[in-house]
Amino acid sequence: MELLDYTCLSCDHIELILILLLYGDNSMVTLAQINQLLQSCDELKNKTDILKASGKWSTAKFIYFPEVSIKKDSLNDYLSQAIQTDRQTLKSFETSKSMALDFLQKKKYSAAASKLQELMQELTVEHSFLLDTFNSTQLTKKPTVTSSDLQEFGNVVHDLCCAELAFRFNISAYHYLLTTILSTAKEFLTSEEKIQHVDLDSLYADVSNKFETLKEVLAEYEEVKIIVRGHLDDVKKDLPPQKSGTLNESRKPVNEGKKKLRNSIKRASTRSLTYGVRYDDPREETSSDSLSDEEANKETPATNPESNLPEPHQTDTTSENRNLKRTEFELALGILKDKLDKLSKKGETDKDYKKAKAAAMNLLVALTQAHKNYFIDKNSDLATFKKDCMDAIKPAREELANHRGWSEFLLNLTHVVLSIATFGLVNVASVLATGRYRFIPTVKTDSEQKLDEFATVVNSL
């Protein structure tokens, strides 16, 4: 049989042939294509100030950030909110990615694919809000002609800044989501077993189209900046001398720029709760100029997450939230199983580890049963789930806390249980890139005292 000469083929062509041989027609997307799109995302970030950490929230790079401070509706307050929420939002995306990669490592491919699909759903939402944010009366190539009234000029500038804050926040989330999805998706290309769980062709096409949208919006934004800034400079020439602190002291009850910003903040804070990331908004106002119109109230729940959380003893929740909490708990069970395997190996040569192995096994069995009762059979409520888990953790602690790493794990596990039982009221942080759960600071060797202190907090919930 005549051998084929592959020396003339490029790496991309060879990769495509290998993919076709391994997976047939299941996927035509190659690792090179995904890496190329990732590189394009990075290149766009490197040459665009609004996507850089140093320029994203730099007021000097805004279209028209006022020098005079505004009293009640301080733009600096809104800027702080946007920065904080942006940080938490990106963290929530990273959490989902880390969970997906951890599932892949544990060969839980369906669960990993589900996490990737969640990120794609988030991208669809961000795409919609990005277009909505940019389609405003403030960020436009045809700015509204303002009068020479100083107060009216202040109102226009204020609304413009709020609209731009919302736009910058959405751009940040949108771009980060693109890179997060691509870096997660390429991990599915490493084996036939993984690739069968994801439609990478559709995913790649969707992400590619949304990347093109991002480039188009950013290009248009640069044009808008020049036009609007020039327009406001012309208007400002005819304004009377302004007095410090006089701008915007009497606001109009409804303004589009602020509404878009608040919608963005609300959407992100809700997402942070869904992913178990606490979002605090100490500057939340209840004044009549916040989102008072009926339509805005329907889009998102209240900004302050604590104001609309269910009571800890409530026994029902949405299907989506229940699935997310199930995923968190199953990941914790997976970590427990890994630690049990390590104890088993040590127990083969060291009798001191046999009791620890038995304690860990009893804990795993009890938690697995609690998981089955609540998440699968659905014949127990949240209060029962919490009690079953805590009753299992308590005796395990007495034996396992003497072994390195177990005190921290049990404390983290307690945090997972409480997060589920209180609908996210307990602040569960993210999974780090190392795959280790870190919900609170590392527990030191003498952590029994800390566990007792934490038990007091648990009982008060």
PDB file of N, CA and C in Angstrom, residues 24 49 68 100 102 213 225 246 306 416 426 448 459:
ATOM      1  N   GLY A  24     -14.694  11.403  13.777  1.00  0.00           N
ATOM      2  CA  GLY A  24     -15.604  11.397  12.637  1.00  0.00           C
ATOM      3  C   GLY A  24     -16.157  12.780  12.388  1.00  0.00           C
ATOM      4  N   ASP A  49      -8.161  50.280  25.713  1.00  0.00           N
ATOM      5  CA  ASP A  49      -8.062  50.760  27.092  1.00  0.00           C
ATOM      6  C   ASP A  49      -9.204  50.274  27.971  1.00  0.00           C
ATOM      7  N   VAL A  68     -16.426  68.535  39.228  1.00  0.00           N
ATOM      8  CA  VAL A  68     -17.166  68.963  40.409  1.00  0.00           C
ATOM      9  C   VAL A  68     -17.893  67.764  41.000  1.00  0.00           C
ATOM     10  N   ALA A 100     -16.017  23.353  36.172  1.00  0.00           N
ATOM     11  CA  ALA A 100     -16.075  22.563  34.939  1.00  0.00           C
ATOM     12  C   ALA A 100     -14.789  21.762  34.746  1.00  0.00           C
ATOM     13  N   ASP A 102     -12.688  20.873  37.038  1.00  0.00           N
ATOM     14  CA  ASP A 102     -12.599  19.855  38.075  1.00  0.00           C
ATOM     15  C   ASP A 102     -13.464  18.640  37.717  1.00  0.00           C
ATOM     16  N   THR A 213     -19.361  40.981  17.361  1.00  0.00           N
ATOM     17  CA  THR A 213     -20.211  42.026  17.935  1.00  0.00           C
ATOM     18  C   THR A 213     -19.408  42.905  18.877  1.00  0.00           C
ATOM     19  N   LYS A 225     -17.276  58.480  21.560  1.00  0.00           N
ATOM     20  CA  LYS A 225     -16.505  59.266  22.522  1.00  0.00           C
ATOM     21  C   LYS A 225     -16.092  60.607  21.926  1.00  0.00           C
ATOM     22  N   THR A 246     -22.530  72.751  42.995  1.00  0.00           N
ATOM     23  CA  THR A 246     -23.892  73.162  42.659  1.00  0.00           C
ATOM     24  C   THR A 246     -24.543  72.262  41.629  1.00  0.00           C
ATOM     25  N   GLU A 306     -29.538  40.873  50.571  1.00  0.00           N
ATOM     26  CA  GLU A 306     -30.125  40.395  51.808  1.00  0.00           C
ATOM     27  C   GLU A 306     -31.595  40.767  51.909  1.00  0.00           C
ATOM     28  N   VAL A 416     -20.308  24.809  52.956  1.00  0.00           N
ATOM     29  CA  VAL A 416     -21.105  24.392  51.798  1.00  0.00           C
ATOM     30  C   VAL A 416     -22.522  24.049  52.233  1.00  0.00           C
ATOM     31  N   VAL A 426     -24.744  32.345  53.529  1.00  0.00           N
ATOM     32  CA  VAL A 426     -23.365  32.142  53.928  1.00  0.00           C
ATOM     33  C   VAL A 426     -22.472  32.404  52.734  1.00  0.00           C
ATOM     34  N   GLU A 448      -9.164  23.383  66.389  1.00  0.00           N
ATOM     35  CA  GLU A 448     -10.337  22.935  67.128  1.00  0.00           C
ATOM     36  C   GLU A 448     -11.070  24.116  67.756  1.00  0.00           C
ATOM     37  N   ASN A 459     -25.071  27.766  64.946  1.00  0.00           N
ATOM     38  CA  ASN A 459     -26.283  27.630  65.754  1.00  0.00           C
ATOM     39  C   ASN A 459     -27.117  28.895  65.777  1.00  0.00           C
TER      40      ASN A 459
END
